[in-house]
Amino acid sequence: MMSISRLVQGVSPVFFLACLLVSTAAHGQVSTASVNGTVRDSTGAVVPGANVLLRGVETGVERPTITNEVGNYLFLNILPGAYTLE
């Protein structure tokens, strides 16, 4: 028959790993996203140096950026919510 102390020794590492996994999963619930795209003119040509503005609908927080040499823009670490893009 297994003694209590032997049982506790066997369970302790398993319990520790379970707690570690749960805390990691809980931390993973903080989610952000990215928004990216390409600005093009009416002829389809890319527009380098264009001003792009991402605005939170509920918060009003604005995040400006400028397109790169091939017309691409990128916003990182965007919190969940509704946004407008100008």
PDB file of N, CA and C in Angstrom:
ATOM      1  N   MET A   1       0.843  -1.181   0.000  1.00  0.00           N
ATOM      2  CA  MET A   1       0.000   0.000   0.000  1.00  0.00           C
ATOM      3  C   MET A   1       0.891   1.249   0.000  1.00  0.00           C
ATOM      4  N   MET A   2       0.479   2.271  -0.731  1.00  0.00           N
ATOM      5  CA  MET A   2       1.274   3.494  -0.867  1.00  0.00           C
ATOM      6  C   MET A   2       1.049   4.396   0.340  1.00  0.00           C
ATOM      7  N   SER A   3       2.139   4.922   0.887  1.00  0.00           N
ATOM      8  CA  SER A   3       2.012   5.818   2.032  1.00  0.00           C
ATOM      9  C   SER A   3       1.558   7.200   1.573  1.00  0.00           C
ATOM     10  N   ILE A   4       1.018   7.964   2.496  1.00  0.00           N
ATOM     11  CA  ILE A   4       0.530   9.316   2.205  1.00  0.00           C
ATOM     12  C   ILE A   4       1.676  10.203   1.717  1.00  0.00           C
ATOM     13  N   SER A   5       2.827  10.136   2.366  1.00  0.00           N
ATOM     14  CA  SER A   5       3.946  10.996   1.960  1.00  0.00           C
ATOM     15  C   SER A   5       4.410  10.653   0.549  1.00  0.00           C
ATOM     16  N   ARG A   6       4.381   9.389   0.189  1.00  0.00           N
ATOM     17  CA  ARG A   6       4.771   8.968  -1.158  1.00  0.00           C
ATOM     18  C   ARG A   6       3.763   9.487  -2.185  1.00  0.00           C
ATOM     19  N   LEU A   7       2.486   9.447  -1.828  1.00  0.00           N
ATOM     20  CA  LEU A   7       1.427   9.938  -2.704  1.00  0.00           C
ATOM     21  C   LEU A   7       1.579  11.445  -2.929  1.00  0.00           C
ATOM     22  N   VAL A   8       1.852  12.186  -1.854  1.00  0.00           N
ATOM     23  CA  VAL A   8       2.024  13.639  -1.945  1.00  0.00           C
ATOM     24  C   VAL A   8       3.234  13.977  -2.806  1.00  0.00           C
ATOM     25  N   GLN A   9       4.322  13.222  -2.666  1.00  0.00           N
ATOM     26  CA  GLN A   9       5.511  13.462  -3.485  1.00  0.00           C
ATOM     27  C   GLN A   9       5.212  13.262  -4.963  1.00  0.00           C
ATOM     28  N   GLY A  10       4.395  12.289  -5.280  1.00  0.00           N
ATOM     29  CA  GLY A  10       4.048  12.028  -6.674  1.00  0.00           C
ATOM     30  C   GLY A  10       3.083  13.045  -7.239  1.00  0.00           C
ATOM     31  N   VAL A  11       2.189  13.543  -6.408  1.00  0.00           N
ATOM     32  CA  VAL A  11       1.166  14.483  -6.860  1.00  0.00           C
ATOM     33  C   VAL A  11       1.727  15.902  -6.964  1.00  0.00           C
ATOM     34  N   SER A  12       2.661  16.267  -6.113  1.00  0.00           N
ATOM     35  CA  SER A  12       3.183  17.638  -6.092  1.00  0.00           C
ATOM     36  C   SER A  12       3.716  18.102  -7.440  1.00  0.00           C
ATOM     37  N   PRO A  13       4.572  17.344  -8.117  1.00  0.00           N
ATOM     38  CA  PRO A  13       5.040  17.812  -9.430  1.00  0.00           C
ATOM     39  C   PRO A  13       3.912  17.926 -10.449  1.00  0.00           C
ATOM     40  N   VAL A  14       2.970  16.990 -10.401  1.00  0.00           N
ATOM     41  CA  VAL A  14       1.836  17.043 -11.324  1.00  0.00           C
ATOM     42  C   VAL A  14       0.989  18.276 -11.038  1.00  0.00           C
ATOM     43  N   PHE A  15       0.741  18.559  -9.766  1.00  0.00           N
ATOM     44  CA  PHE A  15      -0.038  19.734  -9.377  1.00  0.00           C
ATOM     45  C   PHE A  15       0.674  21.012  -9.821  1.00  0.00           C
ATOM     46  N   PHE A  16       1.973  21.073  -9.638  1.00  0.00           N
ATOM     47  CA  PHE A  16       2.751  22.239 -10.048  1.00  0.00           C
ATOM     48  C   PHE A  16       2.636  22.464 -11.554  1.00  0.00           C
ATOM     49  N   LEU A  17       2.787  21.398 -12.334  1.00  0.00           N
ATOM     50  CA  LEU A  17       2.681  21.533 -13.787  1.00  0.00           C
ATOM     51  C   LEU A  17       1.281  21.957 -14.210  1.00  0.00           C
ATOM     52  N   ALA A  18       0.260  21.418 -13.546  1.00  0.00           N
ATOM     53  CA  ALA A  18      -1.117  21.800 -13.866  1.00  0.00           C
ATOM     54  C   ALA A  18      -1.337  23.284 -13.585  1.00  0.00           C
ATOM     55  N   CYS A  19      -0.840  23.767 -12.459  1.00  0.00           N
ATOM     56  CA  CYS A  19      -0.973  25.196 -12.124  1.00  0.00           C
ATOM     57  C   CYS A  19      -0.240  26.061 -13.139  1.00  0.00           C
ATOM     58  N   LEU A  20       0.920  25.620 -13.553  1.00  0.00           N
ATOM     59  CA  LEU A  20       1.695  26.367 -14.539  1.00  0.00           C
ATOM     60  C   LEU A  20       0.946  26.453 -15.863  1.00  0.00           C
ATOM     61  N   LEU A  21       0.374  25.345 -16.295  1.00  0.00           N
ATOM     62  CA  LEU A  21      -0.375  25.337 -17.552  1.00  0.00           C
ATOM     63  C   LEU A  21      -1.621  26.204 -17.473  1.00  0.00           C
ATOM     64  N   VAL A  22      -2.333  26.148 -16.354  1.00  0.00           N
ATOM     65  CA  VAL A  22      -3.540  26.960 -16.193  1.00  0.00           C
ATOM     66  C   VAL A  22      -3.188  28.438 -16.183  1.00  0.00           C
ATOM     67  N   SER A  23      -2.127  28.814 -15.483  1.00  0.00           N
ATOM     68  CA  SER A  23      -1.756  30.233 -15.440  1.00  0.00           C
ATOM     69  C   SER A  23      -1.294  30.716 -16.809  1.00  0.00           C
ATOM     70  N   THR A  24      -0.620  29.866 -17.563  1.00  0.00           N
ATOM     71  CA  THR A  24      -0.199  30.237 -18.913  1.00  0.00           C
ATOM     72  C   THR A  24      -1.404  30.402 -19.821  1.00  0.00           C
ATOM     73  N   ALA A  25      -2.368  29.507 -19.710  1.00  0.00           N
ATOM     74  CA  ALA A  25      -3.584  29.608 -20.526  1.00  0.00           C
ATOM     75  C   ALA A  25      -4.376  30.851 -20.156  1.00  0.00           C
ATOM     76  N   ALA A  26      -4.459  31.161 -18.875  1.00  0.00           N
ATOM     77  CA  ALA A  26      -5.191  32.355 -18.447  1.00  0.00           C
ATOM     78  C   ALA A  26      -4.499  33.610 -18.963  1.00  0.00           C
ATOM     79  N   HIS A  27      -3.181  33.611 -18.939  1.00  0.00           N
ATOM     80  CA  HIS A  27      -2.435  34.758 -19.458  1.00  0.00           C
ATOM     81  C   HIS A  27      -2.660  34.904 -20.959  1.00  0.00           C
ATOM     82  N   GLY A  28      -2.834  33.810 -21.647  1.00  0.00           N
ATOM     83  CA  GLY A  28      -3.052  33.834 -23.084  1.00  0.00           C
ATOM     84  C   GLY A  28      -4.388  34.426 -23.490  1.00  0.00           C
ATOM     85  N   GLN A  29      -5.273  34.684 -22.539  1.00  0.00           N
ATOM     86  CA  GLN A  29      -6.580  35.236 -22.847  1.00  0.00           C
ATOM     87  C   GLN A  29      -6.529  36.719 -23.175  1.00  0.00           C
ATOM     88  N   VAL A  30      -5.435  37.383 -22.845  1.00  0.00           N
ATOM     89  CA  VAL A  30      -5.275  38.783 -23.214  1.00  0.00           C
ATOM     90  C   VAL A  30      -4.937  38.795 -24.697  1.00  0.00           C
ATOM     91  N   SER A  31      -5.906  39.213 -25.504  1.00  0.00           N
ATOM     92  CA  SER A  31      -5.680  39.095 -26.938  1.00  0.00           C
ATOM     93  C   SER A  31      -5.589  40.461 -27.605  1.00  0.00           C
ATOM     94  N   THR A  32      -4.705  40.534 -28.544  1.00  0.00           N
ATOM     95  CA  THR A  32      -4.585  41.712 -29.392  1.00  0.00           C
ATOM     96  C   THR A  32      -4.520  41.227 -30.833  1.00  0.00           C
ATOM     97  N   ALA A  33      -4.642  42.148 -31.726  1.00  0.00           N
ATOM     98  CA  ALA A  33      -4.621  41.807 -33.146  1.00  0.00           C
ATOM     99  C   ALA A  33      -3.758  42.816 -33.882  1.00  0.00           C
ATOM    100  N   SER A  34      -3.630  42.592 -35.161  1.00  0.00           N
ATOM    101  CA  SER A  34      -2.955  43.561 -36.014  1.00  0.00           C
ATOM    102  C   SER A  34      -3.884  43.904 -37.170  1.00  0.00           C
ATOM    103  N   VAL A  35      -3.701  45.097 -37.696  1.00  0.00           N
ATOM    104  CA  VAL A  35      -4.464  45.556 -38.861  1.00  0.00           C
ATOM    105  C   VAL A  35      -3.436  45.978 -39.896  1.00  0.00           C
ATOM    106  N   ASN A  36      -3.558  45.443 -41.100  1.00  0.00           N
ATOM    107  CA  ASN A  36      -2.614  45.830 -42.145  1.00  0.00           C
ATOM    108  C   ASN A  36      -3.323  45.889 -43.486  1.00  0.00           C
ATOM    109  N   GLY A  37      -2.701  46.573 -44.414  1.00  0.00           N
ATOM    110  CA  GLY A  37      -3.281  46.694 -45.742  1.00  0.00           C
ATOM    111  C   GLY A  37      -2.381  47.497 -46.650  1.00  0.00           C
ATOM    112  N   THR A  38      -2.902  47.801 -47.815  1.00  0.00           N
ATOM    113  CA  THR A  38      -2.171  48.571 -48.818  1.00  0.00           C
ATOM    114  C   THR A  38      -3.063  49.694 -49.321  1.00  0.00           C
ATOM    115  N   VAL A  39      -2.528  50.892 -49.378  1.00  0.00           N
ATOM    116  CA  VAL A  39      -3.267  52.034 -49.919  1.00  0.00           C
ATOM    117  C   VAL A  39      -2.961  52.123 -51.411  1.00  0.00           C
ATOM    118  N   ARG A  40      -4.046  52.190 -52.200  1.00  0.00           N
ATOM    119  CA  ARG A  40      -3.918  52.306 -53.659  1.00  0.00           C
ATOM    120  C   ARG A  40      -4.753  53.485 -54.141  1.00  0.00           C
ATOM    121  N   ASP A  41      -4.321  54.102 -55.225  1.00  0.00           N
ATOM    122  CA  ASP A  41      -5.099  55.192 -55.819  1.00  0.00           C
ATOM    123  C   ASP A  41      -6.142  54.613 -56.777  1.00  0.00           C
ATOM    124  N   SER A  42      -6.873  55.481 -57.456  1.00  0.00           N
ATOM    125  CA  SER A  42      -7.972  55.041 -58.327  1.00  0.00           C
ATOM    126  C   SER A  42      -7.504  54.213 -59.521  1.00  0.00           C
ATOM    127  N   THR A  43      -6.221  54.311 -59.854  1.00  0.00           N
ATOM    128  CA  THR A  43      -5.690  53.508 -60.965  1.00  0.00           C
ATOM    129  C   THR A  43      -5.139  52.164 -60.491  1.00  0.00           C
ATOM    130  N   GLY A  44      -5.099  51.967 -59.178  1.00  0.00           N
ATOM    131  CA  GLY A  44      -4.563  50.722 -58.626  1.00  0.00           C
ATOM    132  C   GLY A  44      -3.107  50.804 -58.232  1.00  0.00           C
ATOM    133  N   ALA A  45      -2.485  51.956 -58.457  1.00  0.00           N
ATOM    134  CA  ALA A  45      -1.076  52.128 -58.082  1.00  0.00           C
ATOM    135  C   ALA A  45      -0.964  52.310 -56.570  1.00  0.00           C
ATOM    136  N   VAL A  46       0.100  51.763 -55.975  1.00  0.00           N
ATOM    137  CA  VAL A  46       0.309  51.920 -54.537  1.00  0.00           C
ATOM    138  C   VAL A  46       0.652  53.369 -54.216  1.00  0.00           C
ATOM    139  N   VAL A  47       0.325  53.769 -52.975  1.00  0.00           N
ATOM    140  CA  VAL A  47       0.557  55.152 -52.547  1.00  0.00           C
ATOM    141  C   VAL A  47       1.533  55.150 -51.368  1.00  0.00           C
ATOM    142  N   PRO A  48       2.818  55.362 -51.623  1.00  0.00           N
ATOM    143  CA  PRO A  48       3.771  55.471 -50.522  1.00  0.00           C
ATOM    144  C   PRO A  48       3.606  56.809 -49.810  1.00  0.00           C
ATOM    145  N   GLY A  49       3.857  56.812 -48.497  1.00  0.00           N
ATOM    146  CA  GLY A  49       3.803  58.047 -47.729  1.00  0.00           C
ATOM    147  C   GLY A  49       2.404  58.544 -47.419  1.00  0.00           C
ATOM    148  N   ALA A  50       1.383  57.696 -47.584  1.00  0.00           N
ATOM    149  CA  ALA A  50       0.006  58.111 -47.280  1.00  0.00           C
ATOM    150  C   ALA A  50      -0.237  58.050 -45.775  1.00  0.00           C
ATOM    151  N   ASN A  51      -0.987  59.014 -45.262  1.00  0.00           N
ATOM    152  CA  ASN A  51      -1.373  59.006 -43.856  1.00  0.00           C
ATOM    153  C   ASN A  51      -2.564  58.074 -43.669  1.00  0.00           C
ATOM    154  N   VAL A  52      -2.461  57.181 -42.685  1.00  0.00           N
ATOM    155  CA  VAL A  52      -3.531  56.238 -42.365  1.00  0.00           C
ATOM    156  C   VAL A  52      -3.840  56.396 -40.885  1.00  0.00           C
ATOM    157  N   LEU A  53      -5.135  56.422 -40.546  1.00  0.00           N
ATOM    158  CA  LEU A  53      -5.556  56.624 -39.166  1.00  0.00           C
ATOM    159  C   LEU A  53      -6.522  55.520 -38.759  1.00  0.00           C
ATOM    160  N   LEU A  54      -6.200  54.843 -37.657  1.00  0.00           N
ATOM    161  CA  LEU A  54      -7.075  53.836 -37.069  1.00  0.00           C
ATOM    162  C   LEU A  54      -7.689  54.458 -35.827  1.00  0.00           C
ATOM    163  N   ARG A  55      -9.030  54.505 -35.765  1.00  0.00           N
ATOM    164  CA  ARG A  55      -9.709  55.167 -34.649  1.00  0.00           C
ATOM    165  C   ARG A  55     -10.681  54.192 -33.993  1.00  0.00           C
ATOM    166  N   GLY A  56     -10.583  54.064 -32.662  1.00  0.00           N
ATOM    167  CA  GLY A  56     -11.513  53.235 -31.898  1.00  0.00           C
ATOM    168  C   GLY A  56     -12.875  53.901 -31.837  1.00  0.00           C
ATOM    169  N   VAL A  57     -13.924  53.175 -32.227  1.00  0.00           N
ATOM    170  CA  VAL A  57     -15.271  53.747 -32.255  1.00  0.00           C
ATOM    171  C   VAL A  57     -15.733  54.113 -30.850  1.00  0.00           C
ATOM    172  N   GLU A  58     -15.589  53.198 -29.895  1.00  0.00           N
ATOM    173  CA  GLU A  58     -16.050  53.461 -28.526  1.00  0.00           C
ATOM    174  C   GLU A  58     -15.106  54.364 -27.747  1.00  0.00           C
ATOM    175  N   THR A  59     -13.808  54.210 -27.974  1.00  0.00           N
ATOM    176  CA  THR A  59     -12.819  54.928 -27.167  1.00  0.00           C
ATOM    177  C   THR A  59     -12.388  56.257 -27.765  1.00  0.00           C
ATOM    178  N   GLY A  60     -12.478  56.385 -29.082  1.00  0.00           N
ATOM    179  CA  GLY A  60     -11.987  57.589 -29.743  1.00  0.00           C
ATOM    180  C   GLY A  60     -10.474  57.643 -29.855  1.00  0.00           C
ATOM    181  N   VAL A  61      -9.794  56.602 -29.370  1.00  0.00           N
ATOM    182  CA  VAL A  61      -8.333  56.570 -29.429  1.00  0.00           C
ATOM    183  C   VAL A  61      -7.898  56.471 -30.885  1.00  0.00           C
ATOM    184  N   GLU A  62      -6.956  57.323 -31.259  1.00  0.00           N
ATOM    185  CA  GLU A  62      -6.463  57.363 -32.635  1.00  0.00           C
ATOM    186  C   GLU A  62      -5.028  56.867 -32.697  1.00  0.00           C
ATOM    187  N   ARG A  63      -4.749  56.066 -33.720  1.00  0.00           N
ATOM    188  CA  ARG A  63      -3.391  55.580 -33.962  1.00  0.00           C
ATOM    189  C   ARG A  63      -3.027  55.898 -35.404  1.00  0.00           C
ATOM    190  N   PRO A  64      -2.171  56.875 -35.602  1.00  0.00           N
ATOM    191  CA  PRO A  64      -1.758  57.224 -36.974  1.00  0.00           C
ATOM    192  C   PRO A  64      -0.537  56.414 -37.414  1.00  0.00           C
ATOM    193  N   THR A  65      -0.403  56.256 -38.701  1.00  0.00           N
ATOM    194  CA  THR A  65       0.806  55.685 -39.288  1.00  0.00           C
ATOM    195  C   THR A  65       0.935  56.200 -40.715  1.00  0.00           C
ATOM    196  N   ILE A  66       2.039  55.899 -41.339  1.00  0.00           N
ATOM    197  CA  ILE A  66       2.300  56.315 -42.723  1.00  0.00           C
ATOM    198  C   ILE A  66       2.678  55.070 -43.515  1.00  0.00           C
ATOM    199  N   THR A  67       2.141  54.963 -44.735  1.00  0.00           N
ATOM    200  CA  THR A  67       2.472  53.805 -45.562  1.00  0.00           C
ATOM    201  C   THR A  67       3.947  53.821 -45.953  1.00  0.00           C
ATOM    202  N   ASN A  68       4.474  52.619 -46.155  1.00  0.00           N
ATOM    203  CA  ASN A  68       5.883  52.500 -46.548  1.00  0.00           C
ATOM    204  C   ASN A  68       6.046  52.700 -48.053  1.00  0.00           C
ATOM    205  N   GLU A  69       7.219  52.381 -48.559  1.00  0.00           N
ATOM    206  CA  GLU A  69       7.529  52.650 -49.969  1.00  0.00           C
ATOM    207  C   GLU A  69       6.690  51.838 -50.953  1.00  0.00           C
ATOM    208  N   VAL A  70       6.040  50.779 -50.484  1.00  0.00           N
ATOM    209  CA  VAL A  70       5.168  49.993 -51.372  1.00  0.00           C
ATOM    210  C   VAL A  70       3.695  50.127 -50.978  1.00  0.00           C
ATOM    211  N   GLY A  71       3.376  51.191 -50.211  1.00  0.00           N
ATOM    212  CA  GLY A  71       1.992  51.502 -49.871  1.00  0.00           C
ATOM    213  C   GLY A  71       1.387  50.701 -48.741  1.00  0.00           C
ATOM    214  N   ASN A  72       2.198  49.922 -48.031  1.00  0.00           N
ATOM    215  CA  ASN A  72       1.677  49.093 -46.943  1.00  0.00           C
ATOM    216  C   ASN A  72       1.664  49.843 -45.616  1.00  0.00           C
ATOM    217  N   TYR A  73       0.654  49.528 -44.790  1.00  0.00           N
ATOM    218  CA  TYR A  73       0.585  50.050 -43.423  1.00  0.00           C
ATOM    219  C   TYR A  73       0.373  48.883 -42.481  1.00  0.00           C
ATOM    220  N   LEU A  74       0.725  49.086 -41.198  1.00  0.00           N
ATOM    221  CA  LEU A  74       0.602  48.040 -40.193  1.00  0.00           C
ATOM    222  C   LEU A  74       0.355  48.670 -38.834  1.00  0.00           C
ATOM    223  N   PHE A  75      -0.687  48.198 -38.156  1.00  0.00           N
ATOM    224  CA  PHE A  75      -0.965  48.571 -36.772  1.00  0.00           C
ATOM    225  C   PHE A  75      -0.844  47.300 -35.938  1.00  0.00           C
ATOM    226  N   LEU A  76      -0.013  47.330 -34.889  1.00  0.00           N
ATOM    227  CA  LEU A  76       0.191  46.175 -34.018  1.00  0.00           C
ATOM    228  C   LEU A  76      -0.471  46.388 -32.664  1.00  0.00           C
ATOM    229  N   ASN A  77      -0.712  45.313 -31.956  1.00  0.00           N
ATOM    230  CA  ASN A  77      -1.243  45.329 -30.585  1.00  0.00           C
ATOM    231  C   ASN A  77      -2.560  46.081 -30.480  1.00  0.00           C
ATOM    232  N   ILE A  78      -3.486  45.768 -31.364  1.00  0.00           N
ATOM    233  CA  ILE A  78      -4.806  46.390 -31.360  1.00  0.00           C
ATOM    234  C   ILE A  78      -5.722  45.588 -30.447  1.00  0.00           C
ATOM    235  N   LEU A  79      -6.335  46.258 -29.488  1.00  0.00           N
ATOM    236  CA  LEU A  79      -7.266  45.596 -28.572  1.00  0.00           C
ATOM    237  C   LEU A  79      -8.583  45.302 -29.284  1.00  0.00           C
ATOM    238  N   PRO A  80      -9.326  44.302 -28.816  1.00  0.00           N
ATOM    239  CA  PRO A  80     -10.623  43.996 -29.433  1.00  0.00           C
ATOM    240  C   PRO A  80     -11.555  45.200 -29.391  1.00  0.00           C
ATOM    241  N   GLY A  81     -12.348  45.376 -30.425  1.00  0.00           N
ATOM    242  CA  GLY A  81     -13.300  46.477 -30.488  1.00  0.00           C
ATOM    243  C   GLY A  81     -13.588  46.859 -31.920  1.00  0.00           C
ATOM    244  N   ALA A  82     -14.426  47.870 -32.075  1.00  0.00           N
ATOM    245  CA  ALA A  82     -14.783  48.384 -33.401  1.00  0.00           C
ATOM    246  C   ALA A  82     -13.883  49.575 -33.724  1.00  0.00           C
ATOM    247  N   TYR A  83     -13.439  49.634 -34.972  1.00  0.00           N
ATOM    248  CA  TYR A  83     -12.525  50.686 -35.412  1.00  0.00           C
ATOM    249  C   TYR A  83     -12.951  51.227 -36.770  1.00  0.00           C
ATOM    250  N   THR A  84     -12.558  52.465 -37.039  1.00  0.00           N
ATOM    251  CA  THR A  84     -12.673  53.014 -38.388  1.00  0.00           C
ATOM    252  C   THR A  84     -11.259  53.223 -38.907  1.00  0.00           C
ATOM    253  N   LEU A  85     -11.126  53.139 -40.207  1.00  0.00           N
ATOM    254  CA  LEU A  85      -9.832  53.296 -40.851  1.00  0.00           C
ATOM    255  C   LEU A  85      -9.961  54.397 -41.885  1.00  0.00           C
ATOM    256  N   GLU A  86      -9.113  55.401 -41.782  1.00  0.00           N
ATOM    257  CA  GLU A  86      -9.162  56.541 -42.703  1.00  0.00           C
ATOM    258  C   GLU A  86      -7.819  56.720 -43.375  1.00  0.00           C
TER     259      GLU A  86
END
